[in-house]
mmCIF file of C-alpha atoms in Angstrom:
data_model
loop_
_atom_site.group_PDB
_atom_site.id
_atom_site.type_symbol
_atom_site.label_atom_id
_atom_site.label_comp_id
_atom_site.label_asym_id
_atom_site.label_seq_id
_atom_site.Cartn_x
_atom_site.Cartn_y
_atom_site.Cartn_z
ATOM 1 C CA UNK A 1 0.000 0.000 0.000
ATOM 2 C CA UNK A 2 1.214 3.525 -1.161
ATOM 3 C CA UNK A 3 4.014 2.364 -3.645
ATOM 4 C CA UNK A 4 4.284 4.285 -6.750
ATOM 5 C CA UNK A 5 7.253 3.145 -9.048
ATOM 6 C CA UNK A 6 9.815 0.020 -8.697
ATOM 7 C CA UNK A 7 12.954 -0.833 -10.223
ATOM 8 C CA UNK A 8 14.588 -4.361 -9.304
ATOM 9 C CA UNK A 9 17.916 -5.664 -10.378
ATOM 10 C CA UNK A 10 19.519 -8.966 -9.647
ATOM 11 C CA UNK A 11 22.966 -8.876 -7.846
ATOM 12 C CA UNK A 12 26.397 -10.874 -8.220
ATOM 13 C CA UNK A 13 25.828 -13.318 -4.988
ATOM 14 C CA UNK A 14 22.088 -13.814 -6.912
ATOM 15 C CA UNK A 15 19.956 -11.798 -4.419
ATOM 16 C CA UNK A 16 17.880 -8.720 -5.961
ATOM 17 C CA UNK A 17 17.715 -5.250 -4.893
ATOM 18 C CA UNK A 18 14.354 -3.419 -5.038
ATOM 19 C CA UNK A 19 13.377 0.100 -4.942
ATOM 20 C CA UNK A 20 10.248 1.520 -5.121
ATOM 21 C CA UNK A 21 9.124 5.169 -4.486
ATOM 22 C CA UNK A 22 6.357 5.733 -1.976
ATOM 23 C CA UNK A 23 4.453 8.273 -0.419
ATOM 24 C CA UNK A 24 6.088 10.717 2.998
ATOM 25 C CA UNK A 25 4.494 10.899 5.831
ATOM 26 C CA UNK A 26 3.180 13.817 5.472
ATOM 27 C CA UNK A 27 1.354 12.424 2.735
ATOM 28 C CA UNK A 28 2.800 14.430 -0.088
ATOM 29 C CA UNK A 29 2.748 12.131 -2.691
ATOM 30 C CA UNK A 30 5.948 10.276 -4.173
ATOM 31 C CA UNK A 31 8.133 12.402 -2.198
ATOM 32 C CA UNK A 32 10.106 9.298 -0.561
ATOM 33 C CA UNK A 33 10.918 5.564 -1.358
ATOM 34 C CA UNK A 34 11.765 2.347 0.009
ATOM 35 C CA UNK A 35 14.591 -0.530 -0.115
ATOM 36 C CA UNK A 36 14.576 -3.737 0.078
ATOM 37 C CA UNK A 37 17.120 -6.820 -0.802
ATOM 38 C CA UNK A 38 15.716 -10.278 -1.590
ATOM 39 C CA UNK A 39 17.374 -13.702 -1.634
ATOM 40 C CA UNK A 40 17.096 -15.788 -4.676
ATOM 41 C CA UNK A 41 13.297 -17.042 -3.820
ATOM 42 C CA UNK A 42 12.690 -13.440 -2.909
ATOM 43 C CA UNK A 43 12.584 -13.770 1.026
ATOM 44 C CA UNK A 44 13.096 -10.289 2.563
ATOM 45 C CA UNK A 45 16.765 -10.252 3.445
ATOM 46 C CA UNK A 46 16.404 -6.400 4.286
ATOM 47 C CA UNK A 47 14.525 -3.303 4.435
ATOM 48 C CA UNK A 48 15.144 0.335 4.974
ATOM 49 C CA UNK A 49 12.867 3.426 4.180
ATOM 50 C CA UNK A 50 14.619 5.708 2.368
ATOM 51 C CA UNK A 51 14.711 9.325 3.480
ATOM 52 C CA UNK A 52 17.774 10.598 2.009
ATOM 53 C CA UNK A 53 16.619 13.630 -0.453
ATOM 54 C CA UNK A 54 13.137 14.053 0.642
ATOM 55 C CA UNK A 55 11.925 17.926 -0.363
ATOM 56 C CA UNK A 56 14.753 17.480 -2.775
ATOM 57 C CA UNK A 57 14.984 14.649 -4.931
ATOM 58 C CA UNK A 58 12.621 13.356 -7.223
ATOM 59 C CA UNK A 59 12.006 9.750 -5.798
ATOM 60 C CA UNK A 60 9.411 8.661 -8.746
ATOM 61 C CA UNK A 61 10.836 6.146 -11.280
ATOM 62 C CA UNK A 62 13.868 4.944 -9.623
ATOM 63 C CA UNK A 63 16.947 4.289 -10.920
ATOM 64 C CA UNK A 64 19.455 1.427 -9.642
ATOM 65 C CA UNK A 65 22.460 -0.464 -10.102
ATOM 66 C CA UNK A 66 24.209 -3.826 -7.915
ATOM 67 C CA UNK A 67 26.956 -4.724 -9.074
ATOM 68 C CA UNK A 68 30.516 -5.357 -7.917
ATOM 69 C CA UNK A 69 31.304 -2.048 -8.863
ATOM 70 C CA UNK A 70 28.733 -0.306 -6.573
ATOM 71 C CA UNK A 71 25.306 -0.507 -5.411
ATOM 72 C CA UNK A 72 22.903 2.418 -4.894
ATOM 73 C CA UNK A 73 20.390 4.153 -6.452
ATOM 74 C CA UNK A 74 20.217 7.516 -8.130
ATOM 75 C CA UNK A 75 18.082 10.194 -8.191
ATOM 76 C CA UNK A 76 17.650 13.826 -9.486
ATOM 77 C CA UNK A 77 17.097 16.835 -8.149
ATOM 78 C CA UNK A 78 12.862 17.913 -8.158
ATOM 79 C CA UNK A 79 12.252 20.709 -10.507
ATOM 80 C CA UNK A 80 13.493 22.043 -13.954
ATOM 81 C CA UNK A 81 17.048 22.535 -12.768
ATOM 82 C CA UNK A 82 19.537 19.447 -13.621
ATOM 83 C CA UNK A 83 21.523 17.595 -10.898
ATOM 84 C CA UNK A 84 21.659 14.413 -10.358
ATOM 85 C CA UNK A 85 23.278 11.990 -7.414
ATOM 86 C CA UNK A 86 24.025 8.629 -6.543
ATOM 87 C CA UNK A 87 23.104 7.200 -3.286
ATOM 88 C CA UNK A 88 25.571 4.693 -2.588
ATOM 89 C CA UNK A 89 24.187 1.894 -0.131
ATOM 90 C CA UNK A 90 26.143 -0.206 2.190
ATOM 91 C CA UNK A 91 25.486 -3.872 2.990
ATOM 92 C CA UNK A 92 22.444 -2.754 5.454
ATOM 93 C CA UNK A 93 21.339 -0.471 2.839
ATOM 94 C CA UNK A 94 22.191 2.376 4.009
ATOM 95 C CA UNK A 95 23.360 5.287 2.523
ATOM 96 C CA UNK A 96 26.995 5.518 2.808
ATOM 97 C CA UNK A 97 27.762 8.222 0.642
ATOM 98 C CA UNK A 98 26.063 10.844 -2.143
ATOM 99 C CA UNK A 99 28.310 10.849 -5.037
ATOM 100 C CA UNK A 100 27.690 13.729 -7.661
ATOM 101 C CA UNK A 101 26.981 12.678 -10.988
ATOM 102 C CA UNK A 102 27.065 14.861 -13.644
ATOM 103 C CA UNK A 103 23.997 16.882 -14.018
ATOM 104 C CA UNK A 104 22.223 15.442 -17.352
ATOM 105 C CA UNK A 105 21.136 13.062 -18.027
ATOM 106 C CA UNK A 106 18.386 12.401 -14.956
ATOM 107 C CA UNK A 107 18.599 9.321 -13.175
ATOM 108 C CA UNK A 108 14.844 9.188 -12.800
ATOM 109 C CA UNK A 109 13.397 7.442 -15.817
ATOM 110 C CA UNK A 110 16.343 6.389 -17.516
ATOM 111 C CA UNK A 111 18.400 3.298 -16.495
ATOM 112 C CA UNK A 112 22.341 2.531 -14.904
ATOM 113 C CA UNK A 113 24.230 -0.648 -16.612
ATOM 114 C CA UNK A 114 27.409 -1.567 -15.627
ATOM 115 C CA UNK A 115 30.503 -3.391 -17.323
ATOM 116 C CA UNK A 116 32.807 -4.813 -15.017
ATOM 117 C CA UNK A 117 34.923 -6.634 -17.001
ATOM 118 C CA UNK A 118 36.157 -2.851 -18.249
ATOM 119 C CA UNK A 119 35.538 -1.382 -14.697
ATOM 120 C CA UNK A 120 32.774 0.765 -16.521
ATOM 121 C CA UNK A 121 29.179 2.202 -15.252
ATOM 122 C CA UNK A 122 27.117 3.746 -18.050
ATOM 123 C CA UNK A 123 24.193 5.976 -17.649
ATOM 124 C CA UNK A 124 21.234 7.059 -20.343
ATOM 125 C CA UNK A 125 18.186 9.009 -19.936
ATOM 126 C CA UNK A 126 16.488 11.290 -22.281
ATOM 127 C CA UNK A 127 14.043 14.346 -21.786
ATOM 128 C CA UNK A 128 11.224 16.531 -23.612
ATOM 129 C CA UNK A 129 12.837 17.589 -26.662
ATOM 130 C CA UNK A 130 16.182 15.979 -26.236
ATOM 131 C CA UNK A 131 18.154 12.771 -27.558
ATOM 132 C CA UNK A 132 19.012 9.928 -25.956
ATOM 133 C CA UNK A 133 21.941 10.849 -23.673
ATOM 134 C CA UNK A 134 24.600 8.033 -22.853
ATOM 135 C CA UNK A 135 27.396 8.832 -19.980
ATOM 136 C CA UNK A 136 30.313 6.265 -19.297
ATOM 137 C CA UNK A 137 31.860 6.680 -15.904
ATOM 138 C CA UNK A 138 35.062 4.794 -14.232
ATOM 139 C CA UNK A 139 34.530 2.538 -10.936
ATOM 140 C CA UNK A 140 35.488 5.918 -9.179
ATOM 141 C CA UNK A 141 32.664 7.795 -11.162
ATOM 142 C CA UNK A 142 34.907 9.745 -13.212
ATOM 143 C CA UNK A 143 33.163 10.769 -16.134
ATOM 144 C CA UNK A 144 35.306 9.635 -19.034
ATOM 145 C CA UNK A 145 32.492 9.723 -22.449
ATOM 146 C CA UNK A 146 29.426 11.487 -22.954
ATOM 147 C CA UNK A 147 27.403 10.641 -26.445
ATOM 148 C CA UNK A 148 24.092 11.811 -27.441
ATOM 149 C CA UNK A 149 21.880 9.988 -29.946
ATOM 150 C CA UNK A 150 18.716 10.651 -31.867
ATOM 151 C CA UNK A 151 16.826 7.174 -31.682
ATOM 152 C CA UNK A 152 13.508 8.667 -32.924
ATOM 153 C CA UNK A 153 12.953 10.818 -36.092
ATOM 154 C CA UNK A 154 10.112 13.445 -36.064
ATOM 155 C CA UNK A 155 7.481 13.682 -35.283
ATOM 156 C CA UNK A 156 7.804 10.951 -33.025
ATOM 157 C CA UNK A 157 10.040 12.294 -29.297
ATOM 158 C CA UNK A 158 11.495 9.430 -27.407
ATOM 159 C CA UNK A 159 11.677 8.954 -23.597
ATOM 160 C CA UNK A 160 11.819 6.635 -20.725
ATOM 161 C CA UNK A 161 14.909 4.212 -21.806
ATOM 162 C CA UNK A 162 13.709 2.399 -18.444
ATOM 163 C CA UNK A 163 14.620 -0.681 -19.887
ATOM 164 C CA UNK A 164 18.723 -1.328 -20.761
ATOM 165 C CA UNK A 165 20.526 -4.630 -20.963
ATOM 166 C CA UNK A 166 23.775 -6.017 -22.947
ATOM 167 C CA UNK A 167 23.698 -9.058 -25.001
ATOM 168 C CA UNK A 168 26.781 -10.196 -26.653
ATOM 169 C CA UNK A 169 28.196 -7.163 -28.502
ATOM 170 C CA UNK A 170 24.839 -4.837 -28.507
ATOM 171 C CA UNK A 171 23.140 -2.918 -26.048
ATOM 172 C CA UNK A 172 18.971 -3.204 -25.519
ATOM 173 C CA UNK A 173 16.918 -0.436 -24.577
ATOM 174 C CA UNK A 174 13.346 -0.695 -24.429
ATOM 175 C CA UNK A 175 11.909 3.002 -24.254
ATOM 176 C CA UNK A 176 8.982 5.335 -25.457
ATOM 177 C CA UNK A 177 8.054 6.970 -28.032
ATOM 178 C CA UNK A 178 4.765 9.370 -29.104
ATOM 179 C CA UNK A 179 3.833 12.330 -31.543
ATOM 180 C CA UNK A 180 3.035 14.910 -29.090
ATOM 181 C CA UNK A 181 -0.237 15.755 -30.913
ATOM 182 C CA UNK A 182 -1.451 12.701 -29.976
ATOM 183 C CA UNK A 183 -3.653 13.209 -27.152
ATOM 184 C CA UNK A 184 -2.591 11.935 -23.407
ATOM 185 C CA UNK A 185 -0.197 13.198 -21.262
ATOM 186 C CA UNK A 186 3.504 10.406 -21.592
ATOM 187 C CA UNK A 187 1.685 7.818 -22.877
ATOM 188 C CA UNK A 188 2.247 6.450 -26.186
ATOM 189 C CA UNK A 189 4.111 3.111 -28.209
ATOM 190 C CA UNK A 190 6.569 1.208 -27.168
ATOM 191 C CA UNK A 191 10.191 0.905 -28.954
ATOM 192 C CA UNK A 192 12.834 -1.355 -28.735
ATOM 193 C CA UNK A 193 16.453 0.253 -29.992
ATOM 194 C CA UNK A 194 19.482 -1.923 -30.362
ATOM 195 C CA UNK A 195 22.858 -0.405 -30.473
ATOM 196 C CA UNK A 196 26.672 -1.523 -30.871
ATOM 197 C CA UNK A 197 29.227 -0.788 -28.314
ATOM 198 C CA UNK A 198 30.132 2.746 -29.413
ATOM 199 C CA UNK A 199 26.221 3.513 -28.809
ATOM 200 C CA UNK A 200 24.832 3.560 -32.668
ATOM 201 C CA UNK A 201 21.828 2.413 -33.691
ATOM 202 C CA UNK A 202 21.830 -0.894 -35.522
ATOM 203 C CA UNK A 203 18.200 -1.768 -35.284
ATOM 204 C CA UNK A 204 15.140 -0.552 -34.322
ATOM 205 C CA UNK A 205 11.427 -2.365 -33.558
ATOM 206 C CA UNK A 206 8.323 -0.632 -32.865
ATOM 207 C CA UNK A 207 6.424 -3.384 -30.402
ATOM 208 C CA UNK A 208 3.204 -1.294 -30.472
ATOM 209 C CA UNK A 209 1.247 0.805 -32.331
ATOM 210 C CA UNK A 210 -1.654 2.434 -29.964
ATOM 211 C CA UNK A 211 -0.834 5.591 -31.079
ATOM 212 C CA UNK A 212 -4.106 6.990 -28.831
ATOM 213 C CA UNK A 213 -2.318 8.955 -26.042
ATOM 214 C CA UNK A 214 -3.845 6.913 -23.699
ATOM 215 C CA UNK A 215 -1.888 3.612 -23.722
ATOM 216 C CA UNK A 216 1.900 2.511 -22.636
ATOM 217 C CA UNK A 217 3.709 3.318 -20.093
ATOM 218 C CA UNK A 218 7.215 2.291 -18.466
ATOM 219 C CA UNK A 219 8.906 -0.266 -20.435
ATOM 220 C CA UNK A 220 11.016 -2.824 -18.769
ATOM 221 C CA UNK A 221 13.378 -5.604 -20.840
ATOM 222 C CA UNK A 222 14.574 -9.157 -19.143
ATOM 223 C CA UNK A 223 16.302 -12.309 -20.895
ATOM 224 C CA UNK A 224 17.142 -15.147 -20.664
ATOM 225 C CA UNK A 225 18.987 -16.925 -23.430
ATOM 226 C CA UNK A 226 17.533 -16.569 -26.657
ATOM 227 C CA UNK A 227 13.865 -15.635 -25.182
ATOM 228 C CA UNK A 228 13.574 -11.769 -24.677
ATOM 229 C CA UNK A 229 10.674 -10.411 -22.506
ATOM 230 C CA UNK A 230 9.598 -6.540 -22.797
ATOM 231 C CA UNK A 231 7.594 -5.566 -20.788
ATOM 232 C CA UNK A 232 5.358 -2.381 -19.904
ATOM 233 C CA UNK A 233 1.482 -1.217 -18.792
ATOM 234 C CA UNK A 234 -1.179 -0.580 -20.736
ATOM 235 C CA UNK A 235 -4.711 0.265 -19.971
ATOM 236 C CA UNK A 236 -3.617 -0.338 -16.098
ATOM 237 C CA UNK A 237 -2.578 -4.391 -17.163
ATOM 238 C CA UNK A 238 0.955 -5.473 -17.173
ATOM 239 C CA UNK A 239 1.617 -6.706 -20.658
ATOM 240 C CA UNK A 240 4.827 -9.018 -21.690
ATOM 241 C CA UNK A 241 5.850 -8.999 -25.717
ATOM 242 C CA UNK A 242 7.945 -11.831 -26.095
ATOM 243 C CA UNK A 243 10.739 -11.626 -28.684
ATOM 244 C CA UNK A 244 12.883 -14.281 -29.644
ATOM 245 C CA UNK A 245 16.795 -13.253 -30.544
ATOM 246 C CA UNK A 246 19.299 -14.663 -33.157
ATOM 247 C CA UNK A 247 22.564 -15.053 -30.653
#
């Protein structure tokens, strides 16, 4: 009761770390979240509200990573200016440290994937009006490449790249995309980009065509093998599109 957004990702010792924003106490809505870390059957291992950047940070569509590079979550500041931070957690998920991250793009609605065979942490988000950004960071959060990329072309806009996974030598993302005189607020079709390793497009796959304003919302991508599962909401059901990929 009174959790808005999740984001879940599986760990190296095969637990999963969840976040979900919530609403304060105060009841102001979305304005804090909540953390939790699961074994493998998804038993509660721990819990901890999260407080850090309430009246600051937007909380909604969170933002994660756990890996053995770091674990945390990042969000950005509320408003129209651009900052952006990472909450790094320690193993009782708390937060151990805010690490500065560089100001676009925002953490909340985009995705974190890290490499750590090359030690590498990348970062994309996109918003109103603006490409798909892509930031590469070190293990120490240095920022060391910055890319932007037009995955849409008018008069479609694309946002949300919620959903971002490697497979082999190509990148996933699973976002949104809509023609803003549709009618709706950020609902529209769902897209599925793939990319090489220098970030450029190879392939593209529109996975729906509602095109009403009133349809899909947050797109999520899992696989397993060959089988790919995207996911998202539509008409308030969860809806899976399954995809099958030549490996």
């Amino acid at each position: 009761t009174g959790l808005v957004d999740h984001a879940l990702k599986k760990c190296p010792d095969g637990s999963y770390l969840h976040v979900a924003s919530g609403n304060a106490d105060d009841g102001t809505q979305n304005d804090m979240a909540h953390i939790w870390r699961y074994d493998s059957d998804f038993n509660v291992l721990d819990y901890q509200p999260f407080t850090a950047g309430i009246g600051t940070h937007s909380h909604n569509d969170p933002n994660l990573i756990c890996s053995n590079i770091d674990v945390g979550v990042a969000f950005s500041i509320q408003g129209f200016d651009f900052a952006t931070d990472f909450f790094r957690l320690n193993s009782s998920l708390e937060v151990e440290e805010i690490i500065a991250m560089e100001p676009y793009p925002r953490a909340n609605g985009g995705a974190m994937l890290t490499d750590e065979l090359e030690n590498k942490v990348y970062s994309i988000g996109m918003a109103h009006g603006r490409p798909l950004h892509i930031n590469t960071y070190d293990d120490n959060w240095t920022l060391i490449d910055a890319k932007e990329v037009s995955i849409l072309e008018q008069p479609l806009r694309a946002y949300w790249p919620q959903g971002f996974i490697e497979v082999g030598e190509y990148y996933l993302i699973a976002h949104m995309g809509k023609d803003d005189a549709w009618m709706g607020s950020d609902k529209g079709d769902v897209f599925l980009t793939v990319m090489d390793k220098q970030f450029d497009v190879v392939d593209q796959y529109r996975v729906t065509t509602y095109e009403d304003g009133q349809a899909a919302m947050r797109p999520w991508i899992a696989r397993r093998g060959s089988q790919l599962l995207i996911s998202f909401d539509a008409y308030n059901e969860q809806m899976i599109v399954e995809a099958a990929l030549d490996l």
